[in-house]
Tab-separated table of C-alpha atoms in Angstrom:
chain	number	residue	atom	x	y	z
A	30	UNK	CA	19.090	-26.994	105.249
A	31	UNK	CA	22.056	-26.554	102.904
A	32	UNK	CA	22.790	-29.440	100.545
A	33	UNK	CA	24.971	-29.907	97.470
A	34	UNK	CA	23.069	-31.351	94.526
A	35	UNK	CA	24.617	-29.552	91.540
A	36	UNK	CA	27.991	-27.815	91.305
A	37	UNK	CA	26.198	-24.561	90.426
A	38	UNK	CA	24.673	-24.617	93.935
A	39	UNK	CA	28.070	-23.277	95.006
A	40	UNK	CA	29.230	-19.745	94.204
A	41	UNK	CA	32.750	-19.063	92.948
A	42	UNK	CA	33.566	-17.661	96.383
A	43	UNK	CA	32.372	-20.829	98.102
A	44	UNK	CA	34.435	-22.958	95.732
A	45	UNK	CA	37.487	-20.825	96.514
A	46	UNK	CA	36.791	-21.261	100.230
A	47	UNK	CA	36.480	-25.057	99.867
A	48	UNK	CA	39.705	-25.216	97.842
A	49	UNK	CA	41.512	-23.163	100.505
A	50	UNK	CA	40.213	-25.376	103.305
A	51	UNK	CA	41.148	-28.548	101.417
A	52	UNK	CA	44.660	-27.234	100.805
A	53	UNK	CA	45.011	-26.469	104.506
A	54	UNK	CA	43.752	-29.975	105.308
A	55	UNK	CA	46.404	-31.470	103.017
A	56	UNK	CA	49.113	-29.381	104.690
A	57	UNK	CA	47.877	-29.776	108.286
A	58	UNK	CA	45.622	-32.854	108.572
A	59	UNK	CA	46.098	-33.005	112.359
A	60	UNK	CA	44.249	-29.674	112.756
A	61	UNK	CA	41.065	-31.312	111.475
A	62	UNK	CA	41.381	-34.784	113.018
A	63	UNK	CA	38.606	-34.104	115.536
A	64	UNK	CA	36.590	-31.495	113.625
A	65	UNK	CA	33.611	-33.856	113.288
A	66	UNK	CA	33.893	-35.888	116.464
A	67	UNK	CA	30.578	-37.513	117.302
A	68	UNK	CA	29.065	-36.820	113.873
A	69	UNK	CA	27.723	-39.573	111.619
A	70	UNK	CA	27.769	-39.661	107.819
A	71	UNK	CA	25.224	-41.955	106.144
A	72	UNK	CA	26.706	-43.155	102.850
A	73	UNK	CA	23.761	-44.362	100.758
A	74	UNK	CA	25.175	-46.073	97.695
A	75	UNK	CA	22.353	-47.560	95.649
A	76	UNK	CA	24.653	-47.966	92.638
A	77	UNK	CA	28.090	-49.617	92.487
A	78	UNK	CA	30.968	-47.341	93.453
A	79	UNK	CA	34.391	-47.979	94.878
A	80	UNK	CA	36.233	-44.716	94.714
A	81	UNK	CA	33.510	-42.295	95.694
A	82	UNK	CA	32.180	-44.407	98.563
A	83	UNK	CA	35.628	-45.045	100.035
A	84	UNK	CA	36.531	-41.403	99.516
A	85	UNK	CA	33.509	-40.250	101.525
A	86	UNK	CA	34.173	-42.812	104.251
A	87	UNK	CA	37.849	-41.883	104.410
A	88	UNK	CA	36.978	-38.170	104.482
A	89	UNK	CA	34.525	-38.522	107.373
A	90	UNK	CA	36.885	-40.729	109.383
A	91	UNK	CA	39.744	-38.285	108.798
A	92	UNK	CA	37.561	-35.634	110.426
A	93	UNK	CA	36.967	-37.822	113.486
A	94	UNK	CA	33.415	-38.713	112.484
A	95	UNK	CA	31.943	-42.126	111.785
A	96	UNK	CA	30.101	-43.676	108.853
A	97	UNK	CA	27.053	-45.877	108.428
A	98	UNK	CA	26.464	-47.155	104.938
A	99	UNK	CA	24.335	-48.899	102.370
A	100	UNK	CA	26.556	-50.372	99.717
A	101	UNK	CA	24.019	-51.597	97.166
A	102	UNK	CA	20.350	-51.267	96.363
A	103	UNK	CA	19.913	-55.030	96.682
A	104	UNK	CA	20.917	-54.984	100.359
A	105	UNK	CA	18.689	-52.055	101.308
A	106	UNK	CA	15.022	-51.359	101.808
A	107	UNK	CA	15.005	-49.875	98.289
A	108	UNK	CA	14.846	-53.493	97.134
A	109	UNK	CA	11.540	-53.741	99.026
A	110	UNK	CA	10.270	-50.723	97.135
A	111	UNK	CA	10.901	-47.970	99.676
A	112	UNK	CA	10.742	-44.505	98.152
A	113	UNK	CA	13.681	-42.104	98.241
A	114	UNK	CA	11.530	-39.682	100.245
A	115	UNK	CA	10.896	-42.268	102.966
A	116	UNK	CA	14.562	-43.245	102.979
A	117	UNK	CA	15.407	-39.557	103.576
A	118	UNK	CA	13.076	-39.261	106.537
A	119	UNK	CA	14.298	-42.529	108.043
A	120	UNK	CA	18.032	-42.018	107.600
A	121	UNK	CA	17.750	-38.446	108.939
A	122	UNK	CA	17.042	-40.082	112.312
A	123	UNK	CA	20.341	-41.959	112.245
A	124	UNK	CA	22.799	-39.431	110.813
A	125	UNK	CA	24.031	-35.843	110.765
A	126	UNK	CA	24.788	-35.697	107.033
A	127	UNK	CA	24.110	-37.971	104.036
A	128	UNK	CA	25.869	-38.752	100.785
A	129	UNK	CA	23.805	-40.516	98.124
A	130	UNK	CA	24.611	-42.276	94.889
A	131	UNK	CA	21.558	-43.475	93.012
A	132	UNK	CA	20.931	-44.736	89.475
A	133	UNK	CA	17.943	-42.438	88.979
A	134	UNK	CA	18.540	-38.859	87.851
A	135	UNK	CA	17.212	-36.369	90.403
A	136	UNK	CA	17.212	-38.858	93.299
A	137	UNK	CA	19.606	-36.679	95.314
A	138	UNK	CA	17.269	-33.696	94.990
A	139	UNK	CA	14.312	-35.764	96.194
A	140	UNK	CA	16.405	-36.985	99.129
A	141	UNK	CA	17.447	-33.411	100.004
A	142	UNK	CA	13.868	-32.122	99.855
A	143	UNK	CA	12.790	-34.728	102.394
A	144	UNK	CA	15.837	-34.994	104.640
A	145	UNK	CA	16.340	-33.187	107.942
A	146	UNK	CA	20.132	-33.158	107.520
A	147	UNK	CA	22.419	-31.892	104.708
A	148	UNK	CA	22.622	-34.084	101.606
A	149	UNK	CA	25.577	-34.453	99.250
A	150	UNK	CA	24.934	-35.775	95.761
A	151	UNK	CA	27.549	-38.461	95.136
A	152	UNK	CA	26.223	-39.102	91.626
A	153	UNK	CA	22.625	-39.407	90.416
A	154	UNK	CA	22.626	-41.545	87.278
A	155	UNK	CA	24.024	-39.655	84.309
A	156	UNK	CA	22.965	-36.304	85.735
A	157	UNK	CA	25.326	-34.665	88.270
A	158	UNK	CA	28.378	-35.561	90.305
A	159	UNK	CA	29.388	-32.320	92.027
A	160	UNK	CA	32.009	-33.744	94.390
A	161	UNK	CA	33.898	-35.127	91.386
A	162	UNK	CA	33.817	-31.615	89.947
A	163	UNK	CA	35.120	-30.174	93.221
A	164	UNK	CA	37.867	-32.808	93.088
A	165	UNK	CA	38.695	-31.758	89.528
A	166	UNK	CA	38.739	-28.082	90.483
A	167	UNK	CA	41.061	-28.684	93.452
A	168	UNK	CA	43.370	-30.669	91.166
A	169	UNK	CA	43.410	-27.913	88.535
A	170	UNK	CA	44.142	-25.321	91.201
A	171	UNK	CA	46.926	-27.336	92.778
A	172	UNK	CA	48.537	-28.091	89.414
A	173	UNK	CA	48.026	-24.740	87.703
A	174	UNK	CA	47.583	-22.295	90.582
A	175	UNK	CA	44.561	-20.716	88.910
A	176	UNK	CA	41.189	-21.306	87.269
A	177	UNK	CA	41.569	-18.482	84.744
A	178	UNK	CA	43.292	-18.440	81.344
A	179	UNK	CA	43.363	-22.162	80.637
A	180	UNK	CA	42.814	-24.179	77.467
A	181	UNK	CA	40.885	-27.211	78.625
A	182	UNK	CA	40.547	-30.267	76.396
A	183	UNK	CA	37.752	-32.720	77.188
A	184	UNK	CA	38.130	-36.031	75.439
A	185	UNK	CA	36.043	-39.170	74.971
A	186	UNK	CA	32.433	-39.530	76.013
A	187	UNK	CA	31.165	-35.965	76.198
A	188	UNK	CA	27.547	-37.016	75.713
A	189	UNK	CA	26.912	-39.218	78.740
A	190	UNK	CA	29.883	-38.042	80.815
A	191	UNK	CA	28.266	-36.203	83.715
A	192	UNK	CA	31.670	-35.185	85.090
A	193	UNK	CA	32.352	-33.379	81.824
A	194	UNK	CA	29.080	-31.446	81.906
A	195	UNK	CA	29.599	-30.393	85.521
A	196	UNK	CA	33.225	-29.385	84.925
A	197	UNK	CA	32.260	-27.275	81.909
A	198	UNK	CA	29.525	-25.590	83.959
A	199	UNK	CA	31.964	-24.884	86.774
A	200	UNK	CA	34.883	-23.630	84.653
A	201	UNK	CA	32.720	-21.492	82.397
A	202	UNK	CA	32.337	-19.047	85.287
A	203	UNK	CA	36.042	-18.086	85.106
A	204	UNK	CA	37.663	-15.691	82.658
A	205	UNK	CA	40.005	-16.659	79.846
A	206	UNK	CA	38.769	-20.253	79.640
A	207	UNK	CA	38.841	-21.970	76.230
A	208	UNK	CA	37.276	-25.379	75.687
A	209	UNK	CA	38.401	-27.988	73.156
A	210	UNK	CA	35.784	-30.727	72.792
A	211	UNK	CA	37.266	-33.965	71.452
A	212	UNK	CA	34.866	-36.830	70.777
A	213	UNK	CA	33.437	-39.095	68.089
A	214	UNK	CA	30.320	-37.757	66.406
A	215	UNK	CA	28.013	-40.047	68.425
A	216	UNK	CA	29.389	-38.914	71.774
A	217	UNK	CA	29.454	-35.149	71.193
A	218	UNK	CA	28.574	-32.738	73.974
A	219	UNK	CA	24.766	-32.334	74.123
A	220	UNK	CA	23.672	-29.135	72.399
A	221	UNK	CA	21.938	-27.744	75.494
A	222	UNK	CA	25.120	-28.006	77.574
A	223	UNK	CA	27.052	-26.328	74.768
A	224	UNK	CA	24.468	-23.578	74.450
A	225	UNK	CA	23.912	-22.862	78.161
A	226	UNK	CA	27.451	-23.217	79.473
A	227	UNK	CA	29.606	-22.229	76.504
A	228	UNK	CA	27.883	-20.342	73.674
A	229	UNK	CA	25.564	-18.164	75.773
A	230	UNK	CA	28.519	-17.103	77.926
A	231	UNK	CA	30.621	-16.181	74.897
A	232	UNK	CA	33.347	-18.712	75.733
A	233	UNK	CA	35.652	-19.681	72.841
A	234	UNK	CA	35.534	-23.377	71.959
A	235	UNK	CA	36.299	-25.811	69.185
A	236	UNK	CA	35.005	-29.270	68.426
A	237	UNK	CA	37.095	-31.966	66.801
A	238	UNK	CA	37.399	-35.721	66.434
A	239	UNK	CA	41.198	-35.501	66.166
A	240	UNK	CA	43.011	-35.518	69.525
A	241	UNK	CA	46.477	-35.214	67.977
A	242	UNK	CA	45.579	-32.047	66.106
A	243	UNK	CA	44.695	-30.155	69.284
A	244	UNK	CA	46.924	-31.835	71.898
A	245	UNK	CA	49.851	-29.336	71.576
A	246	UNK	CA	47.725	-26.376	72.628
A	247	UNK	CA	46.132	-27.877	75.756
A	248	UNK	CA	46.905	-26.870	79.359
A	249	UNK	CA	44.569	-29.548	80.697
A	250	UNK	CA	43.479	-32.800	79.072
A	251	UNK	CA	40.452	-34.347	80.769
A	252	UNK	CA	40.066	-37.924	79.558
A	253	UNK	CA	36.859	-39.891	80.104
A	254	UNK	CA	35.761	-43.486	79.889
A	255	UNK	CA	33.067	-44.574	77.474
A	256	UNK	CA	30.621	-45.882	80.069
A	257	UNK	CA	28.971	-49.197	79.322
A	258	UNK	CA	26.215	-48.547	81.880
A	259	UNK	CA	24.980	-45.435	80.018
A	260	UNK	CA	24.237	-47.328	76.792
A	261	UNK	CA	20.963	-49.041	76.013
A	262	UNK	CA	22.635	-50.833	73.103
A	263	UNK	CA	25.727	-53.031	73.607
A	264	UNK	CA	26.689	-52.753	69.927
A	265	UNK	CA	27.034	-48.972	70.171
A	266	UNK	CA	29.186	-49.345	73.280
A	267	UNK	CA	31.556	-51.836	71.640
A	268	UNK	CA	31.895	-49.686	68.536
A	269	UNK	CA	32.817	-46.527	70.467
A	270	UNK	CA	34.732	-47.718	73.520
A	271	UNK	CA	38.185	-47.573	71.935
A	272	UNK	CA	37.791	-44.191	70.260
A	273	UNK	CA	40.705	-42.548	72.074
A	274	UNK	CA	43.668	-44.151	73.804
A	275	UNK	CA	46.347	-41.875	75.253
A	276	UNK	CA	49.902	-43.237	74.972
A	277	UNK	CA	53.414	-41.897	75.744
A	278	UNK	CA	54.020	-41.585	71.985
A	279	UNK	CA	51.044	-39.306	71.512
A	280	UNK	CA	52.081	-37.191	74.497
A	281	UNK	CA	55.371	-36.223	72.804
A	282	UNK	CA	53.595	-33.330	71.103
A	283	UNK	CA	51.912	-32.088	74.294
A	284	UNK	CA	53.051	-29.192	76.491
A	285	UNK	CA	55.582	-29.992	79.200
A	286	UNK	CA	53.255	-28.697	81.873
A	287	UNK	CA	50.115	-30.400	80.555
A	288	UNK	CA	47.870	-31.690	83.329
A	289	UNK	CA	46.303	-35.052	82.385
A	290	UNK	CA	43.155	-35.783	84.347
A	291	UNK	CA	40.630	-38.617	84.448
A	292	UNK	CA	37.712	-39.143	86.853
A	293	UNK	CA	38.566	-42.887	86.941
A	294	UNK	CA	38.003	-45.760	86.684
A	295	UNK	CA	39.764	-46.047	83.363
A	296	UNK	CA	39.311	-49.000	81.070
A	297	UNK	CA	41.983	-48.562	78.432
A	298	UNK	CA	41.717	-44.913	77.389
A	299	UNK	CA	44.985	-44.039	79.123
A	300	UNK	CA	47.836	-46.485	78.630
A	301	UNK	CA	49.385	-47.685	81.912
A	302	UNK	CA	52.719	-46.480	80.524
A	303	UNK	CA	51.458	-42.888	80.891
A	304	UNK	CA	51.191	-43.310	84.676
A	305	UNK	CA	54.922	-42.615	85.115
A	306	UNK	CA	54.730	-39.377	83.134
A	307	UNK	CA	54.938	-36.404	85.532
A	308	UNK	CA	52.041	-34.847	83.642
A	309	UNK	CA	49.696	-37.664	84.755
A	310	UNK	CA	47.559	-36.200	87.552
A	311	UNK	CA	44.723	-38.719	87.826
A	312	UNK	CA	45.945	-40.445	90.954
A	313	UNK	CA	46.616	-37.069	92.546
A	314	UNK	CA	42.973	-36.354	91.712
A	315	UNK	CA	41.921	-39.344	93.809
A	316	UNK	CA	43.895	-38.034	96.776
A	317	UNK	CA	42.456	-34.551	96.293
A	318	UNK	CA	38.961	-36.062	96.266
A	319	UNK	CA	39.317	-37.152	99.860
A	320	UNK	CA	40.374	-33.689	101.045
A	321	UNK	CA	37.789	-31.695	99.118
A	322	UNK	CA	35.073	-34.020	100.498
A	323	UNK	CA	36.451	-33.384	103.991
A	324	UNK	CA	36.193	-29.645	103.362
A	325	UNK	CA	32.652	-30.012	102.018
A	326	UNK	CA	31.413	-32.204	104.889
A	327	UNK	CA	32.865	-29.738	107.383
A	328	UNK	CA	31.253	-26.745	105.635
A	329	UNK	CA	27.804	-28.327	105.386
A	330	UNK	CA	27.856	-29.534	108.998
A	331	UNK	CA	28.900	-26.065	110.198
A	332	UNK	CA	26.060	-24.493	108.218
A	333	UNK	CA	23.466	-27.075	109.306
B	18	UNK	CA	-22.982	-15.331	66.498
B	19	UNK	CA	-24.641	-15.155	69.931
B	20	UNK	CA	-23.601	-17.098	72.961
B	21	UNK	CA	-25.539	-16.448	76.146
B	22	UNK	CA	-23.745	-14.306	78.698
B	23	UNK	CA	-22.548	-16.049	81.816
B	24	UNK	CA	-23.785	-15.424	85.371
B	25	UNK	CA	-21.169	-17.426	87.265
B	26	UNK	CA	-18.201	-18.848	85.421
B	27	UNK	CA	-14.985	-18.235	83.550
B	28	UNK	CA	-14.202	-16.728	80.159
B	29	UNK	CA	-10.805	-17.493	78.632
B	30	UNK	CA	-10.275	-14.723	76.109
B	31	UNK	CA	-7.494	-13.712	73.696
B	32	UNK	CA	-6.604	-17.307	72.920
B	33	UNK	CA	-4.374	-17.550	69.850
B	34	UNK	CA	-6.649	-18.544	66.955
B	35	UNK	CA	-6.641	-22.314	66.608
B	36	UNK	CA	-5.474	-23.137	70.164
B	37	UNK	CA	-8.836	-23.250	71.931
B	38	UNK	CA	-9.458	-26.914	71.179
B	39	UNK	CA	-6.053	-27.870	72.641
B	40	UNK	CA	-6.829	-25.892	75.803
B	41	UNK	CA	-10.287	-27.475	75.939
B	42	UNK	CA	-8.669	-30.912	75.897
B	43	UNK	CA	-5.907	-30.157	78.403
B	44	UNK	CA	-8.260	-28.397	80.842
B	45	UNK	CA	-10.501	-31.480	80.540
B	46	UNK	CA	-13.538	-29.316	79.915
B	47	UNK	CA	-15.112	-32.241	78.092
B	48	UNK	CA	-15.575	-33.887	81.493
B	49	UNK	CA	-17.409	-30.881	82.909
B	50	UNK	CA	-21.144	-31.158	83.481
B	51	UNK	CA	-21.841	-27.537	82.537
B	52	UNK	CA	-22.378	-25.403	79.456
B	53	UNK	CA	-19.113	-24.730	77.664
B	54	UNK	CA	-18.815	-22.626	74.506
B	55	UNK	CA	-15.749	-22.821	72.319
B	56	UNK	CA	-15.706	-20.010	69.790
B	57	UNK	CA	-13.146	-20.019	67.008
B	58	UNK	CA	-11.781	-17.268	64.793
B	59	UNK	CA	-13.508	-14.321	66.437
B	60	UNK	CA	-12.476	-10.931	65.002
B	61	UNK	CA	-10.084	-9.090	67.278
B	62	UNK	CA	-8.619	-5.581	66.921
B	63	UNK	CA	-5.444	-6.601	68.738
B	64	UNK	CA	-4.980	-10.110	67.380
B	65	UNK	CA	-6.774	-10.131	64.048
B	66	UNK	CA	-8.410	-13.428	64.975
B	67	UNK	CA	-8.745	-15.082	68.345
B	68	UNK	CA	-10.487	-17.962	70.079
B	69	UNK	CA	-12.652	-17.739	73.210
B	70	UNK	CA	-13.810	-20.374	75.699
B	71	UNK	CA	-16.779	-19.662	77.963
B	72	UNK	CA	-17.496	-21.952	80.914
B	73	UNK	CA	-20.819	-21.535	82.670
B	74	UNK	CA	-19.670	-22.883	86.022
B	75	UNK	CA	-17.550	-21.456	88.849
B	76	UNK	CA	-14.631	-23.825	88.410
B	77	UNK	CA	-10.948	-23.562	89.351
B	78	UNK	CA	-8.956	-23.155	86.170
B	79	UNK	CA	-5.328	-24.300	85.986
B	80	UNK	CA	-3.735	-20.963	85.126
B	81	UNK	CA	-0.259	-22.507	84.783
B	82	UNK	CA	-1.543	-24.800	82.093
B	83	UNK	CA	-3.094	-21.884	80.196
B	84	UNK	CA	0.133	-19.892	80.560
B	85	UNK	CA	2.109	-22.831	79.222
B	86	UNK	CA	-0.130	-23.564	76.229
B	87	UNK	CA	-0.945	-19.990	75.277
B	88	UNK	CA	0.815	-17.260	77.282
B	89	UNK	CA	-1.026	-13.954	76.904
B	90	UNK	CA	-4.523	-15.444	77.040
B	91	UNK	CA	-6.751	-13.645	79.552
B	92	UNK	CA	-8.930	-15.257	82.178
B	93	UNK	CA	-12.061	-13.386	83.297
B	94	UNK	CA	-13.867	-14.627	86.377
B	95	UNK	CA	-17.612	-13.830	86.315
B	96	UNK	CA	-19.795	-13.710	89.425
B	97	UNK	CA	-23.477	-12.619	89.341
B	98	UNK	CA	-23.013	-11.473	85.773
B	99	UNK	CA	-20.098	-9.132	86.649
B	100	UNK	CA	-16.391	-9.512	85.853
B	101	UNK	CA	-14.737	-9.762	89.279
B	102	UNK	CA	-11.200	-10.375	87.999
B	103	UNK	CA	-9.389	-10.165	84.685
B	104	UNK	CA	-5.881	-11.485	84.344
B	105	UNK	CA	-3.477	-11.882	81.454
B	106	UNK	CA	-1.686	-15.178	82.032
B	107	UNK	CA	2.111	-15.096	81.641
B	108	UNK	CA	4.308	-18.088	80.927
B	109	UNK	CA	4.675	-19.727	84.368
B	110	UNK	CA	8.083	-20.138	85.993
B	111	UNK	CA	7.200	-23.660	87.108
B	112	UNK	CA	4.666	-26.231	85.993
B	113	UNK	CA	3.405	-28.783	88.470
B	114	UNK	CA	1.700	-31.910	87.200
B	115	UNK	CA	1.105	-30.404	83.764
B	116	UNK	CA	3.873	-32.207	81.877
B	117	UNK	CA	5.282	-35.697	82.387
B	118	UNK	CA	9.040	-36.341	82.184
B	119	UNK	CA	9.807	-38.757	79.358
B	120	UNK	CA	13.260	-39.721	80.654
B	121	UNK	CA	13.097	-43.353	81.836
B	122	UNK	CA	16.134	-42.701	84.041
B	123	UNK	CA	14.392	-39.857	85.915
B	124	UNK	CA	13.475	-40.415	89.569
B	125	UNK	CA	9.964	-39.179	88.725
B	126	UNK	CA	9.430	-42.386	86.726
B	127	UNK	CA	9.587	-44.524	89.883
B	128	UNK	CA	9.158	-42.406	93.006
B	129	UNK	CA	5.742	-42.769	94.604
B	130	UNK	CA	3.471	-39.691	94.324
B	131	UNK	CA	6.327	-37.392	93.345
B	132	UNK	CA	4.881	-34.284	91.647
B	133	UNK	CA	6.022	-33.748	88.063
B	134	UNK	CA	7.669	-30.333	88.204
B	135	UNK	CA	9.158	-28.483	85.251
B	136	UNK	CA	11.083	-25.200	85.367
B	137	UNK	CA	11.157	-22.519	82.679
B	138	UNK	CA	14.835	-22.330	81.673
B	139	UNK	CA	14.608	-20.357	78.417
B	140	UNK	CA	11.697	-17.930	78.187
B	141	UNK	CA	12.536	-16.788	74.654
B	142	UNK	CA	12.391	-20.314	73.263
B	143	UNK	CA	9.750	-21.522	75.738
B	144	UNK	CA	11.904	-24.345	77.055
B	145	UNK	CA	10.916	-26.169	80.215
B	146	UNK	CA	13.147	-28.716	81.913
B	147	UNK	CA	12.357	-31.383	84.476
B	148	UNK	CA	13.287	-30.171	87.963
B	149	UNK	CA	14.829	-33.537	88.820
B	150	UNK	CA	16.790	-34.648	85.752
B	151	UNK	CA	16.769	-31.451	83.595
B	152	UNK	CA	15.395	-33.286	80.565
B	153	UNK	CA	13.770	-30.883	78.136
B	154	UNK	CA	9.993	-31.096	77.851
B	155	UNK	CA	8.539	-32.015	74.486
B	156	UNK	CA	7.468	-28.736	72.854
B	157	UNK	CA	3.736	-28.026	73.064
B	158	UNK	CA	2.166	-28.726	69.713
């Protein structure tokens, strides 16, 4: 049974295929309106989520399928102490495909190992969030027309930001990629991610705390939120949360075709005034997320 | 130094000098109701010095654990006084229920009866990571 737990479960060719399908879905949504008629997606959200849950539900309904869902751990049998493995076996009886978000790292893998239907990891704690990465890749492709030869700046929380780790892992497979890692000292990219995905692959990179110094050279600026829920200590969160705030004034030095991305939700790291800048792509990202999830659901159901 | 030869049992040979006691602990040989000899700093042509553990009982030895603690150690199985198999133990690709993930956010900290599985991700530096959350295992002391 094919599932998607980590972005590296997909080859470059499969990512290209998903991007192509998603682009066709954007251009011709009517072609796919009944592609999943009669199929049921179980959306198991044991951790709060607005965007990802609605995106999955919208994607399945756009394919003609239907959705059953758990929208919080408190309202599910998990609150009674049911294991993820038992949840997998039970929900397999009700659905054709599952998407899971869970606060525990590795929960999606445990679900997939016990499920009888394909499983999509919709975020397992601070570990992986592959459909966000697919969303990011579709956005990069639609904005830049390529995955090669890009200078990609990643800014903010590079330590706990799972979307950053997954995106680095995904992009490091393409040629001509250069990474610029912009973060305060305490939120630097973990050394193992840097070693495995950047250094060992011979990819050029630089690390800095100064966004303004590197902004003019970037093709893509991926902003992230400092996530309160990843901190054990509230004091550390409060000290670091305002490290970087992107404003129209700062963007004056950036390239005219810069692509500004953010996995959302934002708190204050991108000023609302930036939203009207044509370089702001983060709401396009949200739209792309729906279509790439449609492409993924369709692929996994076809392969099931 | 003489230690009686074994009729039915296991000899763990070519242990890096000084590591036998750690293996003895991890293999829980102290709980075994059988003769066990732990011999330290034996002269070895290949290794200079080595340790040896002899167990006078036909027990199942956790080869993955030996490969993790001291890759290159050899395990000889003895039956009726004869060596019936001799195997050099490599570093295992996966470890099941040998290490415990220390990440409190890992699903293995809460999921009922979930085996603790670690994967070898860097053979050169002997780095194992949790299968579920990819947290690095504490290095073996």
